[in-house]
PDB file of N, CA and C in Angstrom:
ATOM      1  N   MET A 184     102.289 -27.757-133.585  1.00  0.00           N
ATOM      2  CA  MET A 184     101.722 -28.838-133.088  1.00  0.00           C
ATOM      3  C   MET A 184     100.226 -29.046-132.923  1.00  0.00           C
ATOM      4  N   LYS A 185      99.722 -30.039-133.154  1.00  0.00           N
ATOM      5  CA  LYS A 185      98.260 -30.249-133.377  1.00  0.00           C
ATOM      6  C   LYS A 185      97.799 -30.276-131.898  1.00  0.00           C
ATOM      7  N   THR A 186      96.362 -29.889-131.890  1.00  0.00           N
ATOM      8  CA  THR A 186      95.661 -29.747-130.501  1.00  0.00           C
ATOM      9  C   THR A 186      95.031 -30.924-130.483  1.00  0.00           C
ATOM     10  N   SER A 187      94.873 -31.823-131.342  1.00  0.00           N
ATOM     11  CA  SER A 187      94.066 -33.461-131.106  1.00  0.00           C
ATOM     12  C   SER A 187      94.946 -34.106-132.257  1.00  0.00           C
ATOM     13  N   TYR A 188      95.029 -35.400-131.810  1.00  0.00           N
ATOM     14  CA  TYR A 188      95.612 -36.430-132.652  1.00  0.00           C
ATOM     15  C   TYR A 188      94.306 -37.622-132.777  1.00  0.00           C
ATOM     16  N   GLY A 189      93.779 -37.682-131.800  1.00  0.00           N
ATOM     17  CA  GLY A 189      92.754 -38.684-131.705  1.00  0.00           C
ATOM     18  C   GLY A 189      92.886 -39.667-130.499  1.00  0.00           C
ATOM     19  N   THR A 190      93.390 -40.994-130.550  1.00  0.00           N
ATOM     20  CA  THR A 190      93.502 -41.759-129.616  1.00  0.00           C
ATOM     21  C   THR A 190      94.956 -41.450-128.776  1.00  0.00           C
ATOM     22  N   LEU A 191      95.321 -42.035-127.474  1.00  0.00           N
ATOM     23  CA  LEU A 191      96.678 -41.903-126.942  1.00  0.00           C
ATOM     24  C   LEU A 191      97.664 -42.278-127.800  1.00  0.00           C
ATOM     25  N   SER A 192      97.613 -43.452-128.550  1.00  0.00           N
ATOM     26  CA  SER A 192      98.592 -43.953-129.571  1.00  0.00           C
ATOM     27  C   SER A 192      98.813 -43.140-130.609  1.00  0.00           C
ATOM     28  N   GLU A 193      97.634 -42.641-131.196  1.00  0.00           N
ATOM     29  CA  GLU A 193      97.733 -41.786-132.626  1.00  0.00           C
ATOM     30  C   GLU A 193      98.574 -40.453-132.018  1.00  0.00           C
ATOM     31  N   THR A 194      98.292 -39.898-130.924  1.00  0.00           N
ATOM     32  CA  THR A 194      98.806 -38.732-130.375  1.00  0.00           C
ATOM     33  C   THR A 194     100.443 -39.038-130.155  1.00  0.00           C
ATOM     34  N   ILE A 195     100.540 -40.145-129.556  1.00  0.00           N
ATOM     35  CA  ILE A 195     102.264 -40.466-129.184  1.00  0.00           C
ATOM     36  C   ILE A 195     102.906 -40.541-130.703  1.00  0.00           C
ATOM     37  N   ASN A 196     102.302 -41.424-131.481  1.00  0.00           N
ATOM     38  CA  ASN A 196     102.763 -41.390-132.865  1.00  0.00           C
ATOM     39  C   ASN A 196     103.013 -39.978-133.782  1.00  0.00           C
ATOM     40  N   GLY A 197     101.968 -39.237-133.460  1.00  0.00           N
ATOM     41  CA  GLY A 197     102.074 -38.118-134.198  1.00  0.00           C
ATOM     42  C   GLY A 197     103.193 -36.956-133.478  1.00  0.00           C
ATOM     43  N   LEU A 198     103.242 -37.078-132.301  1.00  0.00           N
ATOM     44  CA  LEU A 198     104.227 -36.141-131.723  1.00  0.00           C
ATOM     45  C   LEU A 198     105.775 -36.695-131.837  1.00  0.00           C
ATOM     46  N   LYS A 199     105.871 -38.318-132.192  1.00  0.00           N
ATOM     47  CA  LYS A 199     107.064 -38.704-132.313  1.00  0.00           C
ATOM     48  C   LYS A 199     107.308 -38.109-133.582  1.00  0.00           C
ATOM     49  N   LYS A 200     106.461 -37.825-134.582  1.00  0.00           N
ATOM     50  CA  LYS A 200     106.859 -37.528-136.086  1.00  0.00           C
ATOM     51  C   LYS A 200     107.376 -36.121-135.936  1.00  0.00           C
ATOM     52  N   GLU A 201     106.971 -35.237-135.055  1.00  0.00           N
ATOM     53  CA  GLU A 201     107.217 -34.014-134.526  1.00  0.00           C
ATOM     54  C   GLU A 201     108.480 -33.821-133.888  1.00  0.00           C
ATOM     55  N   GLY A 202     109.247 -34.860-133.531  1.00  0.00           N
ATOM     56  CA  GLY A 202     110.565 -34.699-132.944  1.00  0.00           C
ATOM     57  C   GLY A 202     110.486 -35.152-131.541  1.00  0.00           C
ATOM     58  N   TYR A 203     109.421 -35.454-130.835  1.00  0.00           N
ATOM     59  CA  TYR A 203     109.052 -35.952-129.401  1.00  0.00           C
ATOM     60  C   TYR A 203     109.297 -37.411-129.373  1.00  0.00           C
ATOM     61  N   ASP A 204     110.693 -37.885-129.478  1.00  0.00           N
ATOM     62  CA  ASP A 204     110.940 -39.181-129.740  1.00  0.00           C
ATOM     63  C   ASP A 204     111.548 -40.075-128.644  1.00  0.00           C
ATOM     64  N   LEU A 205     111.898 -39.188-127.454  1.00  0.00           N
ATOM     65  CA  LEU A 205     112.356 -39.747-125.974  1.00  0.00           C
ATOM     66  C   LEU A 205     111.271 -40.118-125.162  1.00  0.00           C
ATOM     67  N   ASP A 206     111.339 -40.981-124.406  1.00  0.00           N
ATOM     68  CA  ASP A 206     110.430 -41.535-123.306  1.00  0.00           C
ATOM     69  C   ASP A 206     111.093 -40.960-122.079  1.00  0.00           C
ATOM     70  N   PHE A 207     110.092 -40.221-121.345  1.00  0.00           N
ATOM     71  CA  PHE A 207     110.427 -39.785-119.921  1.00  0.00           C
ATOM     72  C   PHE A 207     109.641 -40.594-118.796  1.00  0.00           C
ATOM     73  N   ASN A 208     110.252 -40.707-117.834  1.00  0.00           N
ATOM     74  CA  ASN A 208     109.601 -41.329-116.493  1.00  0.00           C
ATOM     75  C   ASN A 208     109.760 -40.339-115.580  1.00  0.00           C
ATOM     76  N   ILE A 209     108.614 -40.318-114.272  1.00  0.00           N
ATOM     77  CA  ILE A 209     108.997 -39.872-113.261  1.00  0.00           C
ATOM     78  C   ILE A 209     109.764 -40.466-112.259  1.00  0.00           C
ATOM     79  N   GLN A 210     110.829 -39.835-111.704  1.00  0.00           N
ATOM     80  CA  GLN A 210     111.820 -40.457-110.607  1.00  0.00           C
ATOM     81  C   GLN A 210     111.965 -39.298-109.632  1.00  0.00           C
ATOM     82  N   GLU A 211     111.717 -39.390-108.521  1.00  0.00           N
ATOM     83  CA  GLU A 211     111.967 -38.638-107.395  1.00  0.00           C
ATOM     84  C   GLU A 211     111.786 -37.121-107.499  1.00  0.00           C
ATOM     85  N   GLN A 212     112.955 -36.465-107.813  1.00  0.00           N
ATOM     86  CA  GLN A 212     113.080 -34.932-107.831  1.00  0.00           C
ATOM     87  C   GLN A 212     113.068 -34.705-109.251  1.00  0.00           C
ATOM     88  N   CYS A 213     112.687 -35.699-110.438  1.00  0.00           N
ATOM     89  CA  CYS A 213     113.116 -35.026-111.749  1.00  0.00           C
ATOM     90  C   CYS A 213     112.371 -36.121-112.588  1.00  0.00           C
ATOM     91  N   ILE A 214     112.372 -35.973-113.953  1.00  0.00           N
ATOM     92  CA  ILE A 214     112.086 -36.935-114.847  1.00  0.00           C
ATOM     93  C   ILE A 214     113.072 -37.604-115.502  1.00  0.00           C
ATOM     94  N   VAL A 215     113.207 -38.509-115.820  1.00  0.00           N
ATOM     95  CA  VAL A 215     114.574 -39.217-116.426  1.00  0.00           C
ATOM     96  C   VAL A 215     113.987 -40.140-117.828  1.00  0.00           C
ATOM     97  N   CYS A 216     115.034 -39.853-118.756  1.00  0.00           N
ATOM     98  CA  CYS A 216     114.953 -40.512-120.053  1.00  0.00           C
ATOM     99  C   CYS A 216     116.273 -41.513-119.843  1.00  0.00           C
ATOM    100  N   HIS A 217     115.899 -42.731-119.848  1.00  0.00           N
ATOM    101  CA  HIS A 217     116.943 -43.965-119.914  1.00  0.00           C
ATOM    102  C   HIS A 217     117.636 -44.021-121.265  1.00  0.00           C
ATOM    103  N   GLN A 218     117.165 -43.785-122.381  1.00  0.00           N
ATOM    104  CA  GLN A 218     117.638 -43.860-123.548  1.00  0.00           C
ATOM    105  C   GLN A 218     118.929 -43.003-123.642  1.00  0.00           C
ATOM    106  N   THR A 219     118.968 -41.616-123.103  1.00  0.00           N
ATOM    107  CA  THR A 219     120.161 -40.926-123.311  1.00  0.00           C
ATOM    108  C   THR A 219     120.829 -40.682-121.842  1.00  0.00           C
ATOM    109  N   ASN A 220     120.484 -41.506-120.784  1.00  0.00           N
ATOM    110  CA  ASN A 220     120.833 -41.138-119.304  1.00  0.00           C
ATOM    111  C   ASN A 220     120.743 -39.738-118.705  1.00  0.00           C
ATOM    112  N   THR A 221     119.606 -39.071-119.122  1.00  0.00           N
ATOM    113  CA  THR A 221     119.359 -37.710-118.788  1.00  0.00           C
ATOM    114  C   THR A 221     118.433 -37.368-117.834  1.00  0.00           C
ATOM    115  N   ALA A 222     118.670 -36.853-116.685  1.00  0.00           N
ATOM    116  CA  ALA A 222     117.616 -36.510-115.631  1.00  0.00           C
ATOM    117  C   ALA A 222     117.500 -34.924-115.775  1.00  0.00           C
ATOM    118  N   LEU A 223     116.032 -34.483-115.749  1.00  0.00           N
ATOM    119  CA  LEU A 223     115.707 -33.168-115.867  1.00  0.00           C
ATOM    120  C   LEU A 223     114.939 -32.802-114.589  1.00  0.00           C
ATOM    121  N   SER A 224     115.536 -31.656-113.999  1.00  0.00           N
ATOM    122  CA  SER A 224     114.821 -31.405-112.674  1.00  0.00           C
ATOM    123  C   SER A 224     113.646 -30.322-113.293  1.00  0.00           C
ATOM    124  N   PRO A 225     112.758 -29.900-112.530  1.00  0.00           N
ATOM    125  CA  PRO A 225     111.586 -29.079-112.833  1.00  0.00           C
ATOM    126  C   PRO A 225     112.065 -27.884-113.735  1.00  0.00           C
ATOM    127  N   GLU A 226     112.937 -27.404-113.603  1.00  0.00           N
ATOM    128  CA  GLU A 226     113.447 -26.117-114.140  1.00  0.00           C
ATOM    129  C   GLU A 226     114.475 -26.259-115.146  1.00  0.00           C
ATOM    130  N   ASP A 227     114.619 -27.593-115.541  1.00  0.00           N
ATOM    131  CA  ASP A 227     115.265 -27.951-116.945  1.00  0.00           C
ATOM    132  C   ASP A 227     114.470 -28.135-118.158  1.00  0.00           C
ATOM    133  N   PHE A 228     113.305 -28.317-117.598  1.00  0.00           N
ATOM    134  CA  PHE A 228     112.351 -28.717-118.986  1.00  0.00           C
ATOM    135  C   PHE A 228     110.925 -27.735-118.794  1.00  0.00           C
ATOM    136  N   GLU A 229     110.367 -27.909-120.122  1.00  0.00           N
ATOM    137  CA  GLU A 229     108.936 -26.997-120.408  1.00  0.00           C
ATOM    138  C   GLU A 229     108.030 -28.049-120.734  1.00  0.00           C
ATOM    139  N   ILE A 230     106.815 -28.062-120.327  1.00  0.00           N
ATOM    140  CA  ILE A 230     105.832 -28.801-120.855  1.00  0.00           C
ATOM    141  C   ILE A 230     105.215 -27.980-122.156  1.00  0.00           C
ATOM    142  N   ASP A 231     105.536 -28.334-123.445  1.00  0.00           N
ATOM    143  CA  ASP A 231     105.081 -27.830-124.510  1.00  0.00           C
ATOM    144  C   ASP A 231     103.640 -27.851-124.802  1.00  0.00           C
ATOM    145  N   ARG A 232     102.899 -29.118-124.326  1.00  0.00           N
ATOM    146  CA  ARG A 232     101.586 -29.388-124.834  1.00  0.00           C
ATOM    147  C   ARG A 232     101.086 -30.498-123.628  1.00  0.00           C
ATOM    148  N   ALA A 233      99.843 -30.546-123.217  1.00  0.00           N
ATOM    149  CA  ALA A 233      99.415 -31.664-122.470  1.00  0.00           C
ATOM    150  C   ALA A 233      98.181 -32.285-122.863  1.00  0.00           C
ATOM    151  N   TYR A 234      97.686 -33.373-123.221  1.00  0.00           N
ATOM    152  CA  TYR A 234      96.610 -33.995-123.979  1.00  0.00           C
ATOM    153  C   TYR A 234      96.228 -34.899-122.956  1.00  0.00           C
ATOM    154  N   ARG A 235      94.745 -34.955-122.741  1.00  0.00           N
ATOM    155  CA  ARG A 235      94.056 -35.696-121.596  1.00  0.00           C
ATOM    156  C   ARG A 235      93.197 -36.877-122.522  1.00  0.00           C
ATOM    157  N   PHE A 236      93.084 -38.059-121.854  1.00  0.00           N
ATOM    158  CA  PHE A 236      92.725 -39.083-122.532  1.00  0.00           C
ATOM    159  C   PHE A 236      91.769 -39.957-121.454  1.00  0.00           C
ATOM    160  N   GLU A 237      90.499 -40.162-121.667  1.00  0.00           N
ATOM    161  CA  GLU A 237      89.902 -40.956-120.848  1.00  0.00           C
ATOM    162  C   GLU A 237      89.256 -42.266-121.533  1.00  0.00           C
ATOM    163  N   GLY A 238      89.542 -43.386-120.791  1.00  0.00           N
ATOM    164  CA  GLY A 238      89.140 -44.727-121.225  1.00  0.00           C
ATOM    165  C   GLY A 238      87.621 -44.701-121.721  1.00  0.00           C
ATOM    166  N   GLU A 239      87.364 -45.575-122.868  1.00  0.00           N
ATOM    167  CA  GLU A 239      85.824 -45.486-123.077  1.00  0.00           C
ATOM    168  C   GLU A 239      84.958 -46.361-122.374  1.00  0.00           C
ATOM    169  N   SER A 240      85.709 -47.466-122.100  1.00  0.00           N
ATOM    170  CA  SER A 240      84.910 -48.356-121.112  1.00  0.00           C
ATOM    171  C   SER A 240      85.309 -48.480-119.725  1.00  0.00           C
ATOM    172  N   ASP A 241      86.306 -47.954-119.355  1.00  0.00           N
ATOM    173  CA  ASP A 241      86.681 -47.815-117.597  1.00  0.00           C
ATOM    174  C   ASP A 241      86.849 -46.343-117.533  1.00  0.00           C
ATOM    175  N   PRO A 242      86.028 -45.552-116.594  1.00  0.00           N
ATOM    176  CA  PRO A 242      86.436 -44.307-116.110  1.00  0.00           C
ATOM    177  C   PRO A 242      87.586 -44.185-115.436  1.00  0.00           C
ATOM    178  N   ASP A 243      88.156 -45.510-114.817  1.00  0.00           N
ATOM    179  CA  ASP A 243      89.415 -45.268-114.052  1.00  0.00           C
ATOM    180  C   ASP A 243      90.735 -45.413-115.156  1.00  0.00           C
ATOM    181  N   ASP A 244      90.505 -45.447-116.155  1.00  0.00           N
ATOM    182  CA  ASP A 244      91.438 -45.764-117.223  1.00  0.00           C
ATOM    183  C   ASP A 244      91.794 -44.120-118.087  1.00  0.00           C
ATOM    184  N   GLU A 245      92.302 -43.306-117.315  1.00  0.00           N
ATOM    185  CA  GLU A 245      92.307 -42.248-117.782  1.00  0.00           C
ATOM    186  C   GLU A 245      94.098 -41.848-117.592  1.00  0.00           C
ATOM    187  N   SER A 246      94.478 -40.908-118.381  1.00  0.00           N
ATOM    188  CA  SER A 246      96.100 -40.577-118.658  1.00  0.00           C
ATOM    189  C   SER A 246      96.021 -39.113-119.261  1.00  0.00           C
ATOM    190  N   VAL A 247      97.289 -38.849-118.885  1.00  0.00           N
ATOM    191  CA  VAL A 247      97.592 -37.417-119.407  1.00  0.00           C
ATOM    192  C   VAL A 247      99.079 -37.650-120.301  1.00  0.00           C
ATOM    193  N   LEU A 248      99.196 -37.164-121.431  1.00  0.00           N
ATOM    194  CA  LEU A 248     100.335 -37.214-122.205  1.00  0.00           C
ATOM    195  C   LEU A 248     100.980 -35.952-122.314  1.00  0.00           C
ATOM    196  N   TYR A 249     102.270 -35.856-121.553  1.00  0.00           N
ATOM    197  CA  TYR A 249     103.012 -34.429-121.689  1.00  0.00           C
ATOM    198  C   TYR A 249     103.965 -34.573-123.026  1.00  0.00           C
ATOM    199  N   ALA A 250     104.129 -33.481-123.832  1.00  0.00           N
ATOM    200  CA  ALA A 250     105.180 -33.204-124.732  1.00  0.00           C
ATOM    201  C   ALA A 250     106.251 -32.437-123.941  1.00  0.00           C
ATOM    202  N   ILE A 251     107.364 -32.928-123.954  1.00  0.00           N
ATOM    203  CA  ILE A 251     108.285 -31.787-123.191  1.00  0.00           C
ATOM    204  C   ILE A 251     109.214 -31.721-123.978  1.00  0.00           C
ATOM    205  N   SER A 252     109.958 -30.620-123.496  1.00  0.00           N
ATOM    206  CA  SER A 252     111.332 -30.217-124.371  1.00  0.00           C
ATOM    207  C   SER A 252     112.234 -29.670-123.372  1.00  0.00           C
ATOM    208  N   SER A 253     113.548 -29.581-123.533  1.00  0.00           N
ATOM    209  CA  SER A 253     114.701 -29.006-122.750  1.00  0.00           C
ATOM    210  C   SER A 253     115.624 -28.152-123.745  1.00  0.00           C
ATOM    211  N   PRO A 254     115.543 -27.117-123.757  1.00  0.00           N
ATOM    212  CA  PRO A 254     116.605 -26.537-124.619  1.00  0.00           C
ATOM    213  C   PRO A 254     117.776 -26.458-124.130  1.00  0.00           C
ATOM    214  N   LYS A 255     117.965 -26.714-122.832  1.00  0.00           N
ATOM    215  CA  LYS A 255     119.180 -26.765-122.055  1.00  0.00           C
ATOM    216  C   LYS A 255     119.900 -28.012-122.669  1.00  0.00           C
ATOM    217  N   TYR A 256     119.202 -29.036-122.422  1.00  0.00           N
ATOM    218  CA  TYR A 256     119.860 -30.481-122.961  1.00  0.00           C
ATOM    219  C   TYR A 256     119.522 -30.817-124.395  1.00  0.00           C
ATOM    220  N   ASN A 257     118.750 -29.886-125.061  1.00  0.00           N
ATOM    221  CA  ASN A 257     118.417 -30.268-126.559  1.00  0.00           C
ATOM    222  C   ASN A 257     117.876 -31.586-126.739  1.00  0.00           C
ATOM    223  N   VAL A 258     116.768 -31.792-125.731  1.00  0.00           N
ATOM    224  CA  VAL A 258     116.099 -32.924-125.930  1.00  0.00           C
ATOM    225  C   VAL A 258     114.399 -32.783-126.024  1.00  0.00           C
ATOM    226  N   LYS A 259     113.691 -33.721-126.973  1.00  0.00           N
ATOM    227  CA  LYS A 259     112.229 -33.650-126.683  1.00  0.00           C
ATOM    228  C   LYS A 259     111.869 -34.838-126.545  1.00  0.00           C
ATOM    229  N   GLY A 260     110.727 -35.060-125.795  1.00  0.00           N
ATOM    230  CA  GLY A 260     110.076 -36.631-125.619  1.00  0.00           C
ATOM    231  C   GLY A 260     108.933 -36.417-124.929  1.00  0.00           C
ATOM    232  N   LEU A 261     108.257 -37.537-124.404  1.00  0.00           N
ATOM    233  CA  LEU A 261     106.991 -37.750-124.003  1.00  0.00           C
ATOM    234  C   LEU A 261     107.127 -38.447-122.652  1.00  0.00           C
ATOM    235  N   LEU A 262     105.925 -37.776-121.833  1.00  0.00           N
ATOM    236  CA  LEU A 262     105.718 -38.469-120.548  1.00  0.00           C
ATOM    237  C   LEU A 262     104.306 -38.967-120.247  1.00  0.00           C
ATOM    238  N   VAL A 263     103.927 -40.155-119.959  1.00  0.00           N
ATOM    239  CA  VAL A 263     102.533 -40.400-120.060  1.00  0.00           C
ATOM    240  C   VAL A 263     102.374 -40.831-118.439  1.00  0.00           C
ATOM    241  N   ASN A 264     101.215 -40.225-117.986  1.00  0.00           N
ATOM    242  CA  ASN A 264     100.831 -40.537-116.458  1.00  0.00           C
ATOM    243  C   ASN A 264      99.563 -40.525-116.329  1.00  0.00           C
ATOM    244  N   GLY A 265      98.905 -40.889-115.256  1.00  0.00           N
ATOM    245  CA  GLY A 265      97.493 -41.066-114.897  1.00  0.00           C
ATOM    246  C   GLY A 265      97.204 -39.760-114.535  1.00  0.00           C
ATOM    247  N   TYR A 266      95.610 -39.435-114.546  1.00  0.00           N
ATOM    248  CA  TYR A 266      95.180 -38.256-113.890  1.00  0.00           C
ATOM    249  C   TYR A 266      95.397 -38.262-112.407  1.00  0.00           C
ATOM    250  N   GLY A 267      96.184 -37.255-111.846  1.00  0.00           N
ATOM    251  CA  GLY A 267      96.357 -37.002-110.490  1.00  0.00           C
ATOM    252  C   GLY A 267      96.859 -38.142-109.597  1.00  0.00           C
ATOM    253  N   ILE A 268      97.657 -39.198-110.433  1.00  0.00           N
ATOM    254  CA  ILE A 268      98.326 -40.177-110.017  1.00  0.00           C
ATOM    255  C   ILE A 268      99.722 -39.939-110.173  1.00  0.00           C
ATOM    256  N   TYR A 269     100.816 -39.874-109.169  1.00  0.00           N
ATOM    257  CA  TYR A 269     102.057 -39.378-109.227  1.00  0.00           C
ATOM    258  C   TYR A 269     102.928 -40.308-108.472  1.00  0.00           C
ATOM    259  N   SER A 270     103.940 -40.598-108.986  1.00  0.00           N
ATOM    260  CA  SER A 270     104.849 -41.613-107.915  1.00  0.00           C
ATOM    261  C   SER A 270     104.868 -40.998-106.536  1.00  0.00           C
ATOM    262  N   ASP A 271     104.706 -42.040-105.675  1.00  0.00           N
ATOM    263  CA  ASP A 271     104.826 -41.383-104.128  1.00  0.00           C
ATOM    264  C   ASP A 271     106.218 -40.730-103.948  1.00  0.00           C
ATOM    265  N   ASP A 272     107.309 -41.150-104.749  1.00  0.00           N
ATOM    266  CA  ASP A 272     108.542 -40.707-104.521  1.00  0.00           C
ATOM    267  C   ASP A 272     108.916 -39.361-105.324  1.00  0.00           C
ATOM    268  N   ALA A 273     107.941 -38.664-106.189  1.00  0.00           N
ATOM    269  CA  ALA A 273     108.092 -37.515-106.851  1.00  0.00           C
ATOM    270  C   ALA A 273     107.944 -36.321-105.899  1.00  0.00           C
ATOM    271  N   SER A 274     108.875 -35.248-106.320  1.00  0.00           N
ATOM    272  CA  SER A 274     108.981 -34.194-105.467  1.00  0.00           C
ATOM    273  C   SER A 274     107.782 -33.146-105.295  1.00  0.00           C
ATOM    274  N   ALA A 275     107.613 -32.497-104.648  1.00  0.00           N
ATOM    275  CA  ALA A 275     106.611 -31.546-104.645  1.00  0.00           C
ATOM    276  C   ALA A 275     106.691 -30.471-105.821  1.00  0.00           C
ATOM    277  N   ALA A 276     107.911 -30.296-106.123  1.00  0.00           N
ATOM    278  CA  ALA A 276     108.021 -29.097-107.425  1.00  0.00           C
ATOM    279  C   ALA A 276     107.658 -30.070-108.443  1.00  0.00           C
ATOM    280  N   LEU A 277     108.040 -31.336-108.690  1.00  0.00           N
ATOM    281  CA  LEU A 277     107.936 -31.912-109.962  1.00  0.00           C
ATOM    282  C   LEU A 277     106.226 -32.168-110.057  1.00  0.00           C
ATOM    283  N   VAL A 278     105.541 -32.527-109.095  1.00  0.00           N
ATOM    284  CA  VAL A 278     104.251 -32.749-109.151  1.00  0.00           C
ATOM    285  C   VAL A 278     103.395 -31.326-109.352  1.00  0.00           C
ATOM    286  N   GLU A 279     103.915 -30.465-108.775  1.00  0.00           N
ATOM    287  CA  GLU A 279     103.305 -29.082-109.204  1.00  0.00           C
ATOM    288  C   GLU A 279     103.378 -28.751-110.681  1.00  0.00           C
ATOM    289  N   LYS A 280     104.609 -28.900-111.161  1.00  0.00           N
ATOM    290  CA  LYS A 280     104.851 -28.458-112.595  1.00  0.00           C
ATOM    291  C   LYS A 280     103.928 -29.251-113.511  1.00  0.00           C
ATOM    292  N   LEU A 281     103.826 -30.584-113.124  1.00  0.00           N
ATOM    293  CA  LEU A 281     102.992 -31.333-114.052  1.00  0.00           C
ATOM    294  C   LEU A 281     101.495 -30.884-113.935  1.00  0.00           C
ATOM    295  N   GLN A 282     100.843 -30.718-112.494  1.00  0.00           N
ATOM    296  CA  GLN A 282      99.736 -30.681-112.318  1.00  0.00           C
ATOM    297  C   GLN A 282      99.189 -29.188-112.786  1.00  0.00           C
ATOM    298  N   GLN A 283     100.102 -28.110-112.925  1.00  0.00           N
ATOM    299  CA  GLN A 283      99.675 -26.905-113.532  1.00  0.00           C
ATOM    300  C   GLN A 283      99.429 -26.753-115.080  1.00  0.00           C
ATOM    301  N   HIS A 284      99.732 -28.016-115.653  1.00  0.00           N
ATOM    302  CA  HIS A 284      99.311 -28.029-117.103  1.00  0.00           C
ATOM    303  C   HIS A 284      98.150 -28.718-117.535  1.00  0.00           C
ATOM    304  N   HIS A 285      97.466 -29.435-116.740  1.00  0.00           N
ATOM    305  CA  HIS A 285      96.260 -30.098-116.930  1.00  0.00           C
ATOM    306  C   HIS A 285      95.021 -29.748-115.930  1.00  0.00           C
ATOM    307  N   GLU A 286      95.137 -28.282-115.419  1.00  0.00           N
ATOM    308  CA  GLU A 286      94.101 -27.833-114.781  1.00  0.00           C
ATOM    309  C   GLU A 286      93.251 -27.202-115.629  1.00  0.00           C
TER     310      GLU A 286
END
């Protein structure tokens, strides 16, 4: 896995070519993939890599892209989230797992 692909969209495209083809979203106690109807709790997935991006013109336009895999469910995908901004409904365990990968 490359350490840098360039922009957020270039990185998403590069990771999709490496098999990270699902889209994950944060939902309360877990991350979910609506494409496969899969819900992964923090112990069910690994964060293989995290990429940080800052907006060129707006410092508030910052995001983190997570490359996520789950051998248990045999899935690989991506989660995009803002720096330090997590769903109010996200569990403490989920937020902690995501935060430890971009400190």
